[in-house]
């Protein structure tokens, strides 16, 4: 199985890895640059030292043509201590002073010591004994020359090596400090990233266990984590709503079924016990209760179809007036039978909508108007258009809805007057479905009503935009 790491350790490790690589690169580059510059500096210093030496020697050539050999010896012995093997020769080729003649063994030792020093520190260093020849002038005249033998092309004396070592020690200390600092920063950054994510994970786990009221309340200062938090909170909210809805639906359904079922039960028990005779009237009551249960089941099936958030709409462009005329034609006989006048007025209004579902809206509104309008009343359907909306109006001269009921009529299972609607047989679902359909289309449904005067429903549907 693939090994899993925690976000914190993964981040810390990556941070340390990056820090180590950077440190390694910085130290290698610094070292290279420093050594190169220092090497150039040492070569230049060596060359300068040689010239100063020649100038010192030339000062001991007298105007009388004689060399001050004592002073020259002092100068040359001093130079030998610094690793320079000197030979001073006059214009005639006669040796004035020669370090090798003076003490050849010491010369060999000094050169061997220098080779050892350099090879110890730089095993790949390729150097050797070199000799340079510098002319000595008295005025314009060349009076001899100085041969300087040393270890070349460059040589680090003890002071130079101490300098290089101290620089290296400094680099190492800076490196260790930087590593320590990057470890601290890395741990801090990993912590600041993983803590909020862990918090989101805990909330998600709580949600998975059914604790939908849990939320991430901490403010997140990282954009992506803040987005994740919002998404999780939104998910919890949706689930919480769904759960509340589910619970309410279950209890509402149980409540709705209880009355007709217990009525049926008591009727049938009375008949079985011989208290009641199963005459046609009593059987008709039983039949009515069964019809009520059937209607309720039918309504519930419709509700599940229409009331989901992701209702699928098959949108087409059609004329709302034509649709209304067709439906009115079908429903008109029922209205006439009840003694209600059904009228239509309106012009062509094209909408982009789901035709079947909009038909359902009108059927629901009209069947309510029929149910709650007494004989002799008038029901009017009107289609109008504004710039953005097509307006469908269903107005009746029915019993109206009281102001205390008006805000609730779109709620599921809500009936304005329990005893009254029990007779009419509505379960309080029709308007919930109607509102669900209208809102799924991006539209609005409004209602105005006055008890005893009538009710007016206005449906606003977004119009088909001309491209
Ligand atoms: P129902 O199936 O009970 O008619 P609805 O959801 O369609 O359920 O309506 C909810 C309630 O709103 C109804 O019970 C009724 O009291 C009230 N209502 C709806 N339409 C009208 C109307 N046109 N006139 C009077 N009351 C109405």
CSV table of C-alpha atoms and ligand atoms in Angstrom, one decimal:
chain,number,residue,atom,x,y,z
A,1,UNK,CA,0.0,0.0,0.0
A,2,UNK,CA,1.2,3.5,-0.8
A,3,UNK,CA,2.5,5.3,2.2
A,4,UNK,CA,0.6,8.3,3.4
A,5,UNK,CA,2.1,11.4,5.0
A,6,UNK,CA,0.3,14.0,7.0
A,7,UNK,CA,0.1,17.4,5.3
A,8,UNK,CA,2.1,19.0,8.1
A,9,UNK,CA,5.0,16.5,7.8
A,10,UNK,CA,4.9,16.7,4.0
A,11,UNK,CA,5.0,20.4,4.0
A,12,UNK,CA,7.8,20.6,6.7
A,13,UNK,CA,9.8,18.0,4.7
A,14,UNK,CA,9.4,19.9,1.4
A,15,UNK,CA,10.4,23.1,3.1
A,16,UNK,CA,13.5,21.6,4.7
A,17,UNK,CA,14.4,20.0,1.4
A,18,UNK,CA,14.1,23.3,-0.5
A,19,UNK,CA,16.1,25.1,2.3
A,20,UNK,CA,18.8,22.4,2.1
A,21,UNK,CA,19.1,22.7,-1.6
A,22,UNK,CA,19.2,26.5,-1.5
A,23,UNK,CA,21.8,26.4,1.3
A,24,UNK,CA,23.9,23.9,-0.6
A,25,UNK,CA,23.8,26.0,-3.8
A,26,UNK,CA,24.5,29.2,-2.0
A,27,UNK,CA,27.5,27.8,-0.1
A,28,UNK,CA,29.0,26.2,-3.2
A,29,UNK,CA,28.6,29.4,-5.3
A,30,UNK,CA,29.9,31.6,-2.5
A,31,UNK,CA,32.8,29.3,-1.9
A,32,UNK,CA,33.7,29.2,-5.6
A,33,UNK,CA,33.5,33.0,-6.1
A,34,UNK,CA,35.4,33.7,-2.9
A,35,UNK,CA,38.2,31.3,-3.7
A,36,UNK,CA,38.6,32.6,-7.2
A,37,UNK,CA,38.7,36.2,-6.0
A,38,UNK,CA,41.0,35.4,-3.2
A,39,UNK,CA,43.3,33.5,-5.6
A,40,UNK,CA,43.5,36.5,-7.9
A,41,UNK,CA,44.2,38.7,-5.0
A,42,UNK,CA,47.0,36.5,-3.7
A,43,UNK,CA,48.6,36.3,-7.2
A,44,UNK,CA,48.5,40.1,-7.5
A,45,UNK,CA,49.8,40.5,-4.0
A,46,UNK,CA,52.7,38.1,-4.8
A,47,UNK,CA,53.6,40.0,-7.9
A,48,UNK,CA,53.5,43.3,-6.0
A,49,UNK,CA,55.7,41.8,-3.2
A,50,UNK,CA,58.2,40.7,-5.9
A,51,UNK,CA,58.4,44.3,-7.3
A,52,UNK,CA,58.8,45.8,-3.9
A,53,UNK,CA,61.6,43.3,-3.2
A,54,UNK,CA,63.4,44.3,-6.4
A,55,UNK,CA,63.0,48.0,-5.6
A,56,UNK,CA,64.4,47.4,-2.1
A,57,UNK,CA,67.4,45.5,-3.6
A,58,UNK,CA,68.0,48.3,-6.2
A,59,UNK,CA,68.2,50.8,-3.4
A,60,UNK,CA,71.3,49.1,-2.2
A,61,UNK,CA,73.2,49.6,-5.4
A,62,UNK,CA,75.5,52.5,-4.6
A,63,UNK,CA,76.4,55.4,-7.0
A,64,UNK,CA,79.9,54.1,-7.0
A,65,UNK,CA,78.8,50.9,-8.7
A,66,UNK,CA,79.1,48.8,-5.5
A,67,UNK,CA,76.4,46.6,-4.0
A,68,UNK,CA,75.7,46.8,-0.2
A,69,UNK,CA,75.8,43.0,0.2
A,70,UNK,CA,75.0,43.1,4.0
A,71,UNK,CA,71.8,44.9,3.5
A,72,UNK,CA,70.9,42.8,0.4
A,73,UNK,CA,71.5,39.7,2.5
A,74,UNK,CA,69.1,40.9,5.2
A,75,UNK,CA,66.5,41.7,2.6
A,76,UNK,CA,66.9,38.3,0.9
A,77,UNK,CA,66.9,36.3,4.2
A,78,UNK,CA,63.7,38.1,5.2
A,79,UNK,CA,62.2,37.2,1.8
A,80,UNK,CA,63.3,33.6,2.3
A,81,UNK,CA,61.2,33.5,5.4
A,82,UNK,CA,58.2,34.4,3.3
A,83,UNK,CA,59.0,31.6,0.8
A,84,UNK,CA,61.0,33.5,-1.8
A,85,UNK,CA,64.4,32.1,-2.9
A,86,UNK,CA,66.4,35.1,-4.2
A,87,UNK,CA,69.5,35.4,-6.3
A,88,UNK,CA,71.0,38.9,-7.1
A,89,UNK,CA,73.3,39.1,-10.1
A,90,UNK,CA,75.1,42.2,-11.5
A,91,UNK,CA,75.3,43.4,-15.1
A,92,UNK,CA,78.5,41.4,-15.7
A,93,UNK,CA,76.7,38.2,-14.6
A,94,UNK,CA,78.5,38.0,-11.3
A,95,UNK,CA,76.4,36.7,-8.3
A,96,UNK,CA,76.1,39.3,-5.6
A,97,UNK,CA,73.9,37.1,-3.3
A,98,UNK,CA,72.3,33.7,-3.8
A,99,UNK,CA,70.0,32.1,-1.2
A,100,UNK,CA,70.9,28.6,-2.4
A,101,UNK,CA,74.6,29.3,-2.0
A,102,UNK,CA,73.8,30.8,1.4
A,103,UNK,CA,71.8,27.8,2.7
A,104,UNK,CA,70.5,25.4,0.1
A,105,UNK,CA,69.0,23.0,2.7
A,106,UNK,CA,66.9,25.7,4.2
A,107,UNK,CA,65.7,26.7,0.7
A,108,UNK,CA,64.7,23.1,-0.1
A,109,UNK,CA,62.9,22.8,3.2
A,110,UNK,CA,60.9,26.0,2.7
A,111,UNK,CA,59.8,25.0,-0.8
A,112,UNK,CA,58.9,21.5,0.4
A,113,UNK,CA,56.9,23.0,3.3
A,114,UNK,CA,55.0,25.2,0.9
A,115,UNK,CA,54.2,22.3,-1.4
A,116,UNK,CA,53.0,20.3,1.6
A,117,UNK,CA,50.7,23.1,2.8
A,118,UNK,CA,49.1,23.6,-0.6
A,119,UNK,CA,48.7,19.9,-1.3
A,120,UNK,CA,47.2,19.2,2.1
A,121,UNK,CA,44.5,21.8,1.6
A,122,UNK,CA,44.1,21.4,-2.2
A,123,UNK,CA,44.9,17.8,-3.2
A,124,UNK,CA,44.2,18.6,-6.8
A,125,UNK,CA,46.3,21.7,-6.9
A,126,UNK,CA,48.8,21.8,-9.6
A,127,UNK,CA,51.7,24.1,-8.8
A,128,UNK,CA,55.4,24.0,-8.7
A,129,UNK,CA,58.5,25.9,-8.2
A,130,UNK,CA,58.8,28.9,-10.6
A,131,UNK,CA,61.4,31.5,-11.1
A,132,UNK,CA,60.9,35.1,-12.3
A,133,UNK,CA,63.6,37.5,-13.4
A,134,UNK,CA,63.3,41.2,-12.7
A,135,UNK,CA,65.9,43.8,-14.0
A,136,UNK,CA,67.5,46.2,-11.5
A,137,UNK,CA,68.0,49.8,-12.8
A,138,UNK,CA,70.2,52.6,-11.6
A,139,UNK,CA,68.7,55.6,-13.3
A,140,UNK,CA,68.2,54.6,-16.9
A,141,UNK,CA,70.9,51.9,-16.8
A,142,UNK,CA,70.4,48.3,-16.1
A,143,UNK,CA,72.9,47.3,-13.4
A,144,UNK,CA,71.8,43.7,-12.8
A,145,UNK,CA,68.8,41.5,-12.1
A,146,UNK,CA,67.0,39.7,-9.3
A,147,UNK,CA,65.8,36.2,-9.8
A,148,UNK,CA,63.0,35.3,-7.4
A,149,UNK,CA,62.0,31.7,-7.1
A,150,UNK,CA,58.8,30.8,-5.3
A,151,UNK,CA,56.0,28.3,-5.3
A,152,UNK,CA,53.6,29.2,-8.1
A,153,UNK,CA,51.3,30.1,-9.7
A,154,UNK,CA,50.2,31.2,-6.2
A,155,UNK,CA,50.7,30.2,-2.7
A,156,UNK,CA,48.7,30.6,0.5
A,157,UNK,CA,50.7,31.4,3.5
A,158,UNK,CA,49.5,30.6,7.0
A,159,UNK,CA,47.7,33.9,7.3
A,160,UNK,CA,45.9,33.4,4.0
A,161,UNK,CA,44.9,29.9,5.0
A,162,UNK,CA,43.7,31.2,8.4
A,163,UNK,CA,41.6,33.8,6.6
A,164,UNK,CA,40.1,31.2,4.2
A,165,UNK,CA,39.3,29.0,7.2
A,166,UNK,CA,37.6,31.7,9.2
A,167,UNK,CA,35.5,32.6,6.1
A,168,UNK,CA,34.5,29.0,5.7
A,169,UNK,CA,33.7,28.7,9.4
A,170,UNK,CA,31.5,31.8,9.1
A,171,UNK,CA,29.7,30.4,6.0
A,172,UNK,CA,29.0,27.1,7.9
A,173,UNK,CA,27.7,29.0,10.9
A,174,UNK,CA,25.4,31.2,8.7
A,175,UNK,CA,24.3,27.9,7.0
A,176,UNK,CA,23.4,26.2,10.2
A,177,UNK,CA,21.6,29.3,11.4
A,178,UNK,CA,19.7,29.6,8.1
A,179,UNK,CA,18.8,25.9,8.3
A,180,UNK,CA,17.5,26.3,11.8
A,181,UNK,CA,15.5,29.3,10.8
A,182,UNK,CA,14.1,27.6,7.8
A,183,UNK,CA,13.1,24.6,10.0
A,184,UNK,CA,11.3,27.0,12.3
A,185,UNK,CA,9.6,28.9,9.5
A,186,UNK,CA,8.7,25.6,7.7
A,187,UNK,CA,7.2,24.2,10.9
A,188,UNK,CA,5.2,27.4,11.4
A,189,UNK,CA,4.0,27.5,7.8
A,190,UNK,CA,3.0,23.8,7.8
A,191,UNK,CA,1.2,24.3,11.1
A,192,UNK,CA,-0.7,27.4,9.8
A,193,UNK,CA,-1.8,25.4,6.7
A,194,UNK,CA,-2.6,22.1,8.3
A,195,UNK,CA,-4.5,23.4,11.4
A,196,UNK,CA,-7.4,24.9,9.4
A,197,UNK,CA,-7.5,21.9,7.0
A,198,UNK,CA,-7.7,19.6,10.0
A,199,UNK,CA,-10.5,21.7,11.3
A,200,UNK,CA,-12.4,21.4,8.0
A,201,UNK,CA,-11.7,17.6,8.0
A,202,UNK,CA,-13.2,17.3,11.5
A,203,UNK,CA,-16.3,19.2,10.5
A,204,UNK,CA,-16.6,17.1,7.3
A,205,UNK,CA,-16.4,13.9,9.5
A,206,UNK,CA,-19.0,15.3,11.9
A,207,UNK,CA,-21.3,16.0,8.9
A,208,UNK,CA,-20.7,12.5,7.6
A,209,UNK,CA,-21.9,11.2,11.0
A,210,UNK,CA,-25.0,13.2,10.7
A,211,UNK,CA,-24.2,16.3,12.9
A,212,UNK,CA,-25.3,18.7,10.2
A,213,UNK,CA,-25.4,21.7,12.6
A,214,UNK,CA,-21.6,21.6,12.9
A,215,UNK,CA,-19.8,24.5,11.1
A,216,UNK,CA,-16.3,25.8,10.6
A,217,UNK,CA,-16.4,29.2,12.3
A,218,UNK,CA,-12.8,30.2,12.3
A,219,UNK,CA,-11.7,33.0,9.9
A,220,UNK,CA,-9.3,31.6,7.3
A,221,UNK,CA,-6.7,33.9,5.8
A,222,UNK,CA,-5.7,31.6,2.9
A,223,UNK,CA,-8.0,32.1,0.0
A,224,UNK,CA,-8.4,28.4,-1.1
A,225,UNK,CA,-8.9,27.2,2.5
A,226,UNK,CA,-11.5,29.9,3.0
A,227,UNK,CA,-13.3,28.7,-0.2
A,228,UNK,CA,-13.1,25.1,1.1
A,229,UNK,CA,-14.6,26.2,4.5
A,230,UNK,CA,-17.4,28.1,2.7
A,231,UNK,CA,-18.1,25.0,0.6
A,232,UNK,CA,-18.2,22.7,3.7
A,233,UNK,CA,-20.4,25.1,5.6
A,234,UNK,CA,-22.7,25.4,2.6
A,235,UNK,CA,-22.8,21.6,2.3
A,236,UNK,CA,-23.7,21.3,6.0
A,237,UNK,CA,-26.4,23.9,5.6
A,238,UNK,CA,-28.0,22.2,2.6
A,239,UNK,CA,-27.9,18.8,4.4
A,240,UNK,CA,-29.3,20.3,7.5
A,241,UNK,CA,-32.2,21.8,5.5
A,242,UNK,CA,-32.8,18.6,3.6
A,243,UNK,CA,-32.8,16.6,6.8
A,244,UNK,CA,-35.3,19.1,8.4
A,245,UNK,CA,-37.4,18.9,5.3
A,246,UNK,CA,-37.3,15.1,5.3
A,247,UNK,CA,-38.3,15.0,9.0
A,248,UNK,CA,-41.1,17.4,8.4
A,249,UNK,CA,-42.3,15.6,5.4
A,250,UNK,CA,-42.4,12.3,7.3
A,251,UNK,CA,-44.3,13.8,10.2
A,252,UNK,CA,-46.7,15.7,7.9
A,253,UNK,CA,-47.4,12.6,5.9
A,254,UNK,CA,-48.0,10.6,9.0
A,255,UNK,CA,-50.3,13.4,10.3
A,256,UNK,CA,-52.2,13.6,7.0
A,257,UNK,CA,-52.7,9.8,6.8
A,258,UNK,CA,-53.7,9.4,10.4
A,259,UNK,CA,-57.2,11.0,10.2
A,260,UNK,CA,-58.6,9.2,7.2
A,261,UNK,CA,-57.1,5.9,8.3
A,262,UNK,CA,-58.5,6.1,11.8
A,263,UNK,CA,-61.9,7.2,10.4
A,264,UNK,CA,-61.8,4.2,8.1
A,265,UNK,CA,-60.7,1.9,10.9
A,266,UNK,CA,-63.5,3.0,13.3
A,267,UNK,CA,-66.1,2.7,10.5
A,268,UNK,CA,-65.0,-0.8,9.5
A,269,UNK,CA,-64.7,-1.9,13.1
A,270,UNK,CA,-68.2,-0.7,13.8
A,271,UNK,CA,-69.5,-2.6,10.8
A,272,UNK,CA,-67.6,-5.8,11.7
A,273,UNK,CA,-68.9,-5.6,15.3
A,274,UNK,CA,-72.4,-5.3,13.9
A,275,UNK,CA,-72.9,-1.9,15.5
A,276,UNK,CA,-73.3,-0.3,12.1
A,277,UNK,CA,-75.0,-1.8,9.0
A,278,UNK,CA,-72.9,-1.5,5.9
A,279,UNK,CA,-75.5,0.6,4.1
A,280,UNK,CA,-74.6,2.5,0.9
A,281,UNK,CA,-74.2,5.8,2.8
A,282,UNK,CA,-71.7,4.4,5.2
A,283,UNK,CA,-69.9,2.6,2.5
A,284,UNK,CA,-69.8,5.9,0.6
A,285,UNK,CA,-68.1,7.6,3.5
A,286,UNK,CA,-65.5,4.8,3.6
A,287,UNK,CA,-65.0,5.3,-0.1
A,288,UNK,CA,-64.5,9.0,0.3
A,289,UNK,CA,-61.8,8.5,2.9
A,290,UNK,CA,-60.1,6.0,0.5
A,291,UNK,CA,-60.3,8.6,-2.2
A,292,UNK,CA,-58.7,11.2,0.1
A,293,UNK,CA,-55.8,8.9,0.9
A,294,UNK,CA,-55.4,8.2,-2.8
A,295,UNK,CA,-55.3,12.0,-3.6
A,296,UNK,CA,-52.7,12.5,-0.9
A,297,UNK,CA,-50.5,9.8,-2.3
A,298,UNK,CA,-50.9,11.2,-5.7
A,299,UNK,CA,-50.0,14.7,-4.4
A,300,UNK,CA,-47.0,13.4,-2.6
A,301,UNK,CA,-45.7,11.7,-5.8
A,302,UNK,CA,-46.1,15.0,-7.6
A,303,UNK,CA,-44.3,16.8,-4.8
A,304,UNK,CA,-41.2,14.6,-4.9
A,305,UNK,CA,-41.1,15.1,-8.7
A,306,UNK,CA,-41.3,18.9,-8.6
A,307,UNK,CA,-40.0,20.0,-5.3
A,308,UNK,CA,-36.4,18.9,-5.6
A,309,UNK,CA,-33.7,21.6,-6.0
A,310,UNK,CA,-32.4,20.1,-9.2
A,311,UNK,CA,-35.7,19.9,-11.0
A,312,UNK,CA,-35.0,19.1,-14.7
A,313,UNK,CA,-36.6,21.6,-17.0
A,314,UNK,CA,-37.0,20.9,-20.7
A,315,UNK,CA,-37.2,24.4,-22.0
A,316,UNK,CA,-38.7,25.4,-25.3
A,317,UNK,CA,-39.9,28.8,-26.6
A,318,UNK,CA,-43.7,28.9,-26.8
A,319,UNK,CA,-46.6,31.4,-26.6
A,320,UNK,CA,-48.0,31.5,-23.1
A,321,UNK,CA,-51.5,32.7,-24.4
A,322,UNK,CA,-51.9,29.7,-26.7
A,323,UNK,CA,-51.0,27.4,-23.8
A,324,UNK,CA,-53.5,29.1,-21.5
A,325,UNK,CA,-56.3,29.0,-24.1
A,326,UNK,CA,-55.8,25.2,-24.6
A,327,UNK,CA,-55.9,24.5,-20.8
A,328,UNK,CA,-58.9,26.7,-20.3
A,329,UNK,CA,-60.8,24.9,-23.1
A,330,UNK,CA,-60.2,21.6,-21.3
A,331,UNK,CA,-61.2,22.9,-17.9
A,332,UNK,CA,-64.1,25.1,-18.9
A,333,UNK,CA,-66.8,22.3,-18.7
A,334,UNK,CA,-66.0,21.7,-15.0
A,335,UNK,CA,-66.3,25.4,-14.2
A,336,UNK,CA,-69.6,25.7,-16.2
A,337,UNK,CA,-71.0,22.7,-14.3
A,338,UNK,CA,-70.3,24.5,-11.0
A,339,UNK,CA,-71.8,27.7,-12.3
A,340,UNK,CA,-68.6,29.6,-12.5
A,341,UNK,CA,-67.6,31.8,-15.5
A,342,UNK,CA,-64.1,31.3,-16.8
A,343,UNK,CA,-62.6,34.0,-19.0
A,344,UNK,CA,-59.4,34.6,-20.8
A,345,UNK,CA,-57.7,37.7,-22.2
A,346,UNK,CA,-54.2,38.2,-23.4
A,347,UNK,CA,-51.9,38.6,-26.4
A,348,UNK,CA,-49.0,36.7,-27.7
A,349,UNK,CA,-46.2,36.3,-25.1
A,350,UNK,CA,-43.2,34.1,-25.9
A,351,UNK,CA,-41.4,32.5,-23.0
A,352,UNK,CA,-38.6,30.1,-22.8
A,353,UNK,CA,-39.8,27.5,-20.3
A,354,UNK,CA,-40.8,23.9,-19.6
A,355,UNK,CA,-44.3,23.7,-21.3
A,356,UNK,CA,-45.6,20.7,-19.2
A,357,UNK,CA,-44.5,22.3,-15.9
A,358,UNK,CA,-46.0,25.7,-16.8
A,359,UNK,CA,-49.2,23.8,-17.7
A,360,UNK,CA,-49.1,22.3,-14.3
A,361,UNK,CA,-48.9,25.8,-12.7
A,362,UNK,CA,-52.0,27.0,-14.5
A,363,UNK,CA,-53.9,23.8,-13.8
A,364,UNK,CA,-53.1,24.1,-10.1
A,365,UNK,CA,-54.1,27.7,-9.9
A,366,UNK,CA,-57.3,27.1,-11.9
A,367,UNK,CA,-58.3,24.1,-9.8
A,368,UNK,CA,-57.9,26.1,-6.6
A,369,UNK,CA,-59.9,28.9,-8.1
A,370,UNK,CA,-62.6,26.4,-9.0
A,371,UNK,CA,-62.5,24.8,-5.6
A,372,UNK,CA,-62.7,28.1,-3.6
A,373,UNK,CA,-65.1,30.1,-5.8
A,374,UNK,CA,-68.8,29.6,-5.1
A,375,UNK,CA,-71.3,29.2,-7.9
A,376,UNK,CA,-72.1,32.4,-9.8
A,377,UNK,CA,-68.5,33.5,-9.4
A,378,UNK,CA,-66.0,34.6,-12.1
A,379,UNK,CA,-62.5,33.4,-12.7
A,380,UNK,CA,-60.3,35.4,-15.1
A,381,UNK,CA,-57.0,34.4,-16.6
A,382,UNK,CA,-54.9,37.1,-18.2
A,383,UNK,CA,-51.5,37.1,-20.0
A,384,UNK,CA,-49.5,40.3,-20.1
A,385,UNK,CA,-45.9,41.2,-20.9
A,386,UNK,CA,-43.3,43.6,-19.6
A,387,UNK,CA,-39.8,44.2,-20.8
A,388,UNK,CA,-38.3,41.2,-18.9
A,389,UNK,CA,-41.3,39.2,-17.7
A,390,UNK,CA,-44.4,37.5,-19.0
A,391,UNK,CA,-47.2,37.8,-16.5
A,392,UNK,CA,-49.8,35.2,-15.9
A,393,UNK,CA,-52.7,36.3,-13.8
A,394,UNK,CA,-55.4,34.1,-12.3
A,395,UNK,CA,-58.1,36.1,-10.5
A,396,UNK,CA,-61.2,34.7,-8.8
A,397,UNK,CA,-64.2,36.1,-7.0
A,398,UNK,CA,-64.0,33.3,-4.4
A,399,UNK,CA,-63.9,33.1,-0.6
A,400,UNK,CA,-60.5,34.7,-0.4
A,401,UNK,CA,-57.6,34.0,2.1
A,402,UNK,CA,-57.3,35.7,5.5
A,403,UNK,CA,-54.2,37.8,6.1
A,404,UNK,CA,-53.0,35.4,8.8
A,405,UNK,CA,-53.0,32.6,6.3
A,406,UNK,CA,-51.6,34.5,3.3
A,407,UNK,CA,-47.9,34.2,4.2
A,408,UNK,CA,-48.2,30.4,4.7
A,409,UNK,CA,-50.2,29.2,1.7
A,410,UNK,CA,-47.1,28.2,-0.3
A,411,UNK,CA,-45.9,26.0,2.6
A,412,UNK,CA,-46.3,22.3,2.1
A,413,UNK,CA,-49.5,20.8,3.7
A,414,UNK,CA,-50.7,24.3,4.7
A,415,UNK,CA,-54.5,24.8,4.4
A,416,UNK,CA,-56.1,28.1,5.2
A,417,UNK,CA,-59.0,26.5,7.0
A,418,UNK,CA,-58.6,23.0,8.1
A,419,UNK,CA,-62.3,22.1,8.4
A,420,UNK,CA,-63.2,23.9,5.2
A,421,UNK,CA,-60.6,22.3,3.1
A,422,UNK,CA,-61.2,18.9,4.5
A,423,UNK,CA,-64.5,19.1,2.7
A,424,UNK,CA,-62.9,20.4,-0.5
A,425,UNK,CA,-60.3,17.7,-0.2
A,426,UNK,CA,-57.1,19.6,-0.8
A,427,UNK,CA,-53.9,18.4,1.0
A,428,UNK,CA,-52.1,21.8,0.9
A,429,UNK,CA,-49.5,20.7,-1.7
A,430,UNK,CA,-50.7,22.3,-4.9
A,431,UNK,CA,-49.3,25.7,-4.3
A,432,UNK,CA,-45.9,24.3,-2.9
A,433,UNK,CA,-45.5,22.6,-6.3
A,434,UNK,CA,-46.6,25.7,-8.2
A,435,UNK,CA,-44.1,27.9,-6.4
A,436,UNK,CA,-41.3,25.3,-6.9
A,437,UNK,CA,-41.9,25.2,-10.7
A,438,UNK,CA,-42.0,29.0,-11.0
A,439,UNK,CA,-38.8,29.5,-9.0
A,440,UNK,CA,-37.0,26.8,-10.9
A,441,UNK,CA,-37.7,28.9,-14.0
A,442,UNK,CA,-36.2,32.0,-12.3
A,443,UNK,CA,-39.6,33.5,-11.9
A,444,UNK,CA,-41.8,34.7,-9.1
A,445,UNK,CA,-45.3,34.1,-7.7
A,446,UNK,CA,-47.3,36.7,-5.9
A,447,UNK,CA,-50.7,36.6,-4.2
A,448,UNK,CA,-53.2,39.2,-3.2
A,449,UNK,CA,-56.4,38.3,-1.5
A,450,UNK,CA,-59.3,39.6,0.5
A,451,UNK,CA,-61.7,37.4,2.5
A,452,UNK,CA,-65.1,37.3,0.8
A,453,UNK,CA,-63.9,39.3,-2.3
A,454,UNK,CA,-61.5,36.9,-4.1
A,455,UNK,CA,-57.9,36.0,-4.7
A,456,UNK,CA,-55.4,37.0,-7.4
A,457,UNK,CA,-52.3,35.0,-8.2
A,458,UNK,CA,-49.6,36.6,-10.4
A,459,UNK,CA,-46.9,34.4,-12.0
A,460,UNK,CA,-43.9,36.3,-13.5
A,461,UNK,CA,-41.8,34.2,-15.9
A,462,UNK,CA,-38.6,35.5,-17.5
A,463,UNK,CA,-39.2,36.2,-21.2
A,464,UNK,CA,-37.2,34.6,-24.0
A,465,UNK,CA,-34.5,37.1,-24.8
A,466,UNK,CA,-34.0,37.9,-28.5
A,467,UNK,CA,-30.4,37.2,-29.4
B,1,LIG,P1,-55.0,22.6,-1.5
B,1,LIG,O1,-54.7,21.3,-2.2
B,1,LIG,O2,-55.4,22.5,-0.1
B,1,LIG,O3,-55.8,23.5,-2.4
B,1,LIG,P2,-52.9,24.4,-2.1
B,1,LIG,O4,-51.4,24.3,-1.8
B,1,LIG,O5,-53.2,24.5,-3.5
B,1,LIG,O6,-53.6,23.2,-1.4
B,1,LIG,O7,-53.5,25.7,-1.4
B,1,LIG,C1,-53.2,25.9,0.0
B,1,LIG,C2,-54.2,26.7,0.6
B,1,LIG,O8,-54.3,28.0,0.1
B,1,LIG,C3,-55.6,26.0,0.4
B,1,LIG,O9,-55.9,25.1,1.3
B,1,LIG,C4,-56.5,27.2,0.5
B,1,LIG,O10,-56.9,27.4,1.9
B,1,LIG,C5,-55.7,28.4,0.1
B,1,LIG,N1,-56.0,28.8,-1.3
B,1,LIG,C6,-55.3,28.5,-2.4
B,1,LIG,N2,-55.9,29.0,-3.5
B,1,LIG,C7,-57.0,29.7,-3.1
B,1,LIG,C8,-58.0,30.5,-3.8
B,1,LIG,N3,-58.0,30.7,-5.1
B,1,LIG,N4,-58.9,31.0,-3.0
B,1,LIG,C9,-58.9,30.8,-1.7
B,1,LIG,N5,-58.0,30.1,-1.0
B,1,LIG,C10,-57.1,29.5,-1.7
